[in-house]
Tab-separated table of C-alpha atoms in Angstrom:
chain	number	residue	atom	x	y	z
M	72	SER	CA	73.178	95.257	120.002
M	73	GLN	CA	75.133	93.197	117.506
M	74	LYS	CA	78.758	92.758	118.403
M	75	ILE	CA	81.759	91.217	116.669
M	76	GLU	CA	84.894	90.465	118.658
M	77	GLN	CA	88.283	89.667	117.277
M	78	ASN	CA	91.545	89.590	119.091
M	79	SER	CA	92.643	93.034	118.003
M	80	GLU	CA	96.043	92.775	119.613
M	81	ALA	CA	98.923	91.628	117.481
M	82	LEU	CA	99.326	87.886	117.160
M	83	ASN	CA	102.931	86.769	116.732
M	84	ILE	CA	103.526	83.378	115.161
M	85	GLN	CA	106.741	81.696	114.137
M	86	GLU	CA	107.132	80.922	110.451
M	87	GLY	CA	105.995	77.417	109.571
M	88	LYS	CA	103.521	77.175	112.459
M	89	THR	CA	99.751	77.325	112.205
M	90	ALA	CA	98.152	80.677	112.977
M	91	THR	CA	94.636	80.575	114.444
M	92	LEU	CA	92.485	83.703	114.577
M	93	THR	CA	89.173	83.930	116.422
M	94	CYS	CA	85.963	85.750	115.555
M	95	ASN	CA	83.147	85.760	118.109
M	96	TYR	CA	79.785	87.400	117.544
M	97	THR	CA	76.777	88.130	119.731
M	98	ASN	CA	73.175	89.041	118.996
M	99	TYR	CA	73.617	87.772	115.460
M	100	SER	CA	72.286	84.836	113.534
M	101	PRO	CA	74.472	85.136	110.438
M	102	ALA	CA	73.569	83.236	107.315
M	103	TYR	CA	77.245	83.265	106.429
M	104	LEU	CA	80.533	84.746	107.484
M	105	GLN	CA	83.323	86.198	105.371
M	106	TRP	CA	87.019	86.663	106.086
M	107	TYR	CA	89.136	89.423	104.556
M	108	ARG	CA	92.795	90.342	104.587
M	109	GLN	CA	93.992	93.949	104.799
M	110	ASP	CA	97.551	95.077	104.142
M	111	PRO	CA	98.823	98.531	105.209
M	112	GLY	CA	97.654	101.260	102.863
M	113	ARG	CA	95.347	98.912	100.970
M	114	GLY	CA	91.686	97.988	101.030
M	115	PRO	CA	90.481	94.667	102.446
M	116	VAL	CA	90.627	91.680	100.108
M	117	PHE	CA	88.109	88.848	100.290
M	118	LEU	CA	89.527	85.447	101.257
M	119	LEU	CA	86.805	82.970	102.179
M	120	LEU	CA	83.093	82.635	102.820
M	121	ILE	CA	81.508	79.991	105.001
M	122	ARG	CA	77.771	79.404	105.266
M	123	GLU	CA	75.823	78.533	108.414
M	124	ASN	CA	75.251	74.965	107.242
M	125	GLU	CA	78.978	74.416	106.619
M	126	LYS	CA	81.281	73.379	109.424
M	127	GLU	CA	84.538	73.911	107.572
M	128	LYS	CA	85.886	75.475	104.392
M	129	ARG	CA	89.367	75.209	102.928
M	130	LYS	CA	91.360	77.110	100.352
M	131	GLU	CA	95.000	76.192	99.874
M	132	ARG	CA	96.677	76.864	103.261
M	133	LEU	CA	93.577	78.539	104.683
M	134	LYS	CA	90.852	76.875	106.703
M	135	VAL	CA	87.765	78.430	108.237
M	136	THR	CA	85.364	76.837	110.700
M	137	PHE	CA	81.939	78.084	111.729
M	138	ASP	CA	80.230	77.035	114.959
M	139	THR	CA	76.782	78.592	115.166
M	140	THR	CA	76.263	77.144	118.650
M	141	LEU	CA	79.374	78.813	120.037
M	142	LYS	CA	78.779	81.827	117.774
M	143	GLN	CA	82.365	81.613	116.668
M	144	SER	CA	84.481	81.292	113.552
M	145	LEU	CA	88.114	80.225	113.545
M	146	PHE	CA	90.512	81.133	110.744
M	147	HIS	CA	93.610	79.004	110.346
M	148	ILE	CA	96.698	79.565	108.227
M	149	THR	CA	98.880	76.471	108.054
M	150	ALA	CA	102.596	76.522	107.233
M	151	SER	CA	102.548	80.254	107.861
M	152	GLN	CA	104.925	82.543	105.965
M	153	PRO	CA	106.108	86.114	106.597
M	154	ALA	CA	104.025	87.141	103.568
M	155	ASP	CA	100.922	86.132	105.536
M	156	SER	CA	101.540	89.049	107.902
M	157	ALA	CA	98.524	91.353	107.648
M	158	THR	CA	95.328	92.304	109.447
M	159	TYR	CA	92.519	89.782	109.101
M	160	LEU	CA	88.904	90.882	109.381
M	161	CYS	CA	85.804	88.795	109.898
M	162	ALA	CA	82.329	89.845	108.804
M	163	PRO	CA	79.245	87.858	109.852
M	164	ARG	CA	76.357	88.566	107.540
M	165	THR	CA	72.646	88.126	107.985
M	166	GLY	CA	71.828	88.878	104.366
M	167	GLY	CA	70.510	91.890	102.520
M	168	ALA	CA	72.249	94.626	100.582
M	169	ASP	CA	73.091	96.944	103.439
M	170	GLY	CA	76.777	96.182	103.561
M	171	LEU	CA	78.959	94.069	105.797
M	172	THR	CA	79.778	94.848	109.409
M	173	PHE	CA	83.377	94.026	110.191
M	174	GLY	CA	85.194	93.108	113.340
M	175	LYS	CA	88.147	95.281	114.319
M	176	GLY	CA	90.541	92.724	112.926
M	177	THR	CA	93.528	90.785	114.199
M	178	HIS	CA	97.007	91.960	113.274
M	179	LEU	CA	98.982	88.834	112.449
M	180	ILE	CA	102.776	88.899	112.390
M	181	ILE	CA	104.669	85.887	111.080
M	182	GLN	CA	108.232	85.988	112.284
M	183	PRO	CA	110.979	84.348	110.211
W	110	ASP	CA	93.099	96.802	85.501
W	111	THR	CA	92.008	98.158	88.842
W	112	ALA	CA	88.554	96.833	89.717
W	113	VAL	CA	87.583	99.547	92.205
W	114	SER	CA	89.440	102.822	91.951
W	115	GLN	CA	89.234	105.883	94.165
W	116	THR	CA	90.594	109.365	93.690
W	117	PRO	CA	92.342	111.113	95.228
W	118	LYS	CA	94.517	108.791	97.290
W	119	TYR	CA	95.355	111.596	99.715
W	120	LEU	CA	93.274	114.652	100.538
W	121	VAL	CA	94.409	117.379	102.921
W	122	THR	CA	92.024	120.228	103.567
W	123	GLN	CA	90.952	122.758	106.166
W	124	MET	CA	87.985	122.695	108.466
W	125	GLY	CA	84.829	124.064	106.945
W	126	ASN	CA	85.710	123.170	103.368
W	127	ASP	CA	83.617	121.001	101.079
W	128	LYS	CA	85.296	118.094	99.295
W	129	SER	CA	84.480	115.086	97.133
W	130	ILE	CA	85.986	111.653	96.712
W	131	LYS	CA	85.355	109.766	93.498
W	132	CYS	CA	84.868	106.025	93.115
W	133	GLU	CA	84.529	103.891	90.021
W	134	GLN	CA	84.144	100.134	89.607
W	135	ASN	CA	84.538	98.154	86.386
W	136	LEU	CA	83.207	94.852	87.739
W	137	GLY	CA	79.639	95.333	86.555
W	138	HIS	CA	78.394	95.210	90.147
W	139	ASP	CA	75.041	96.678	91.035
W	140	THR	CA	75.773	97.734	94.617
W	141	MET	CA	78.382	100.140	95.905
W	142	TYR	CA	79.395	101.175	99.405
W	143	TRP	CA	81.343	103.723	101.351
W	144	TYR	CA	83.215	102.746	104.492
W	145	LYS	CA	85.150	104.829	106.999
W	146	GLN	CA	88.230	103.457	108.768
W	147	ASP	CA	89.239	105.492	111.773
W	148	SER	CA	92.585	105.785	113.540
W	149	LYS	CA	91.831	102.628	115.512
W	150	LYS	CA	91.449	100.753	112.218
W	151	PHE	CA	87.746	100.083	112.804
W	152	LEU	CA	86.018	99.737	109.413
W	153	LYS	CA	82.493	101.120	109.572
W	154	ILE	CA	79.772	101.101	106.903
W	155	MET	CA	78.500	104.551	105.936
W	156	PHE	CA	76.285	103.936	102.903
W	157	SER	CA	75.197	101.180	100.609
W	158	TYR	CA	73.584	102.055	97.304
W	159	ASN	CA	72.147	100.322	94.288
W	160	ASN	CA	69.795	101.530	91.637
W	161	LYS	CA	66.862	100.798	93.900
W	162	GLU	CA	67.708	102.185	97.276
W	163	LEU	CA	70.150	104.073	99.403
W	164	ILE	CA	70.753	102.692	102.864
W	165	ILE	CA	72.341	105.124	105.255
W	166	ASN	CA	73.995	104.211	108.507
W	167	GLU	CA	72.095	106.261	111.054
W	168	THR	CA	75.308	107.463	112.692
W	169	VAL	CA	76.521	109.244	109.540
W	170	PRO	CA	76.108	113.040	109.711
W	171	ASN	CA	74.030	114.566	106.942
W	172	ARG	CA	77.110	116.528	105.889
W	173	PHE	CA	78.038	113.347	104.064
W	174	SER	CA	76.138	112.530	100.898
W	175	PRO	CA	76.693	109.885	98.211
W	176	LYS	CA	76.037	110.752	94.590
W	177	SER	CA	75.745	108.131	91.875
W	178	PRO	CA	75.754	109.399	88.272
W	179	ASP	CA	75.544	105.804	87.014
W	180	LYS	CA	75.906	102.197	88.194
W	181	ALA	CA	79.693	102.261	87.935
W	182	HIS	CA	80.249	105.352	90.066
W	183	LEU	CA	79.494	106.363	93.625
W	184	ASN	CA	81.061	109.608	94.732
W	185	LEU	CA	81.168	110.879	98.303
W	186	HIS	CA	80.539	114.555	99.002
W	187	ILE	CA	81.411	116.006	102.373
W	188	ASN	CA	80.297	119.463	103.412
W	189	SER	CA	81.678	121.640	106.204
W	190	LEU	CA	84.530	119.313	107.024
W	191	GLU	CA	85.407	118.780	110.687
W	192	LEU	CA	88.562	117.541	112.393
W	193	GLY	CA	86.800	114.307	113.330
W	194	ASP	CA	86.238	113.512	109.665
W	195	SER	CA	89.931	112.688	109.321
W	196	ALA	CA	90.105	109.004	108.426
W	197	VAL	CA	90.621	106.644	105.519
W	198	TYR	CA	87.530	106.279	103.335
W	199	PHE	CA	87.041	103.107	101.323
W	200	CYS	CA	84.736	102.537	98.413
W	201	ALA	CA	83.572	98.996	97.689
W	202	SER	CA	81.251	97.148	95.358
W	203	SER	CA	79.463	93.798	95.208
W	204	GLN	CA	76.741	92.004	93.308
W	205	GLY	CA	74.109	92.818	95.894
W	206	ASP	CA	71.417	90.411	94.793
W	207	ARG	CA	73.719	87.412	95.032
W	208	GLU	CA	73.843	86.249	98.632
W	209	GLY	CA	77.363	86.030	99.947
W	210	SER	CA	78.774	88.108	97.131
W	211	PRO	CA	82.109	89.393	98.446
W	212	LEU	CA	82.949	93.059	98.625
W	213	HIS	CA	85.686	94.426	96.378
W	214	PHE	CA	87.405	97.421	97.929
W	215	GLY	CA	89.360	100.296	96.535
W	216	ASN	CA	92.660	101.228	98.154
W	217	GLY	CA	91.249	104.076	100.141
W	218	THR	CA	91.416	107.843	100.339
W	219	ARG	CA	93.242	109.236	103.345
W	220	LEU	CA	91.463	112.438	104.370
W	221	THR	CA	93.236	114.807	106.726
W	222	VAL	CA	91.333	117.818	108.023
W	223	THR	CA	93.454	120.544	109.616
């Protein structure tokens, strides 16, 4: 069966450092992969999409990589700030209109 | 303006009752979804719906039913509520025919069944 694995334990990073979150998937061949941010009491918010033919995507301090051989995506936040503290969810997608399947998320804590 | 809005934000009810959660989107999207987030924070798709088809996750009990009066609304009806239905329910929308179209979520309805 399809499986998405994220480090669901809290990840503590010191302010100013780069935070790196991992998303591994099995029994998938996703056409693209999306990353979302979720704050307590709020719904997930879309951050970035990366397609299978793209190795890397950037948006401001965010960078996503996609390795279809390793079946892995890495999500980086550079110059991290306490305001970046949240849960980050990955969602590999094979296409279609049947909704995204999300990983359990990684709870990121940026300590001042 | 809120893009995807859900009401109520909190819902406390007793076992056996029937309840509804409303969802509206003003983004002009053609596809809407319901997700359930359990106590372990796992976000799980329940339904996806556009004007052509309803796709139901096979694990969803038939006590749950989506109702769409128009493209901008997808309400969730739950019959005979059970303790295990307690969770946060999220509505979302996207432009389903555009590959990679991101999902826009509401802020959730926290359902507590006592």
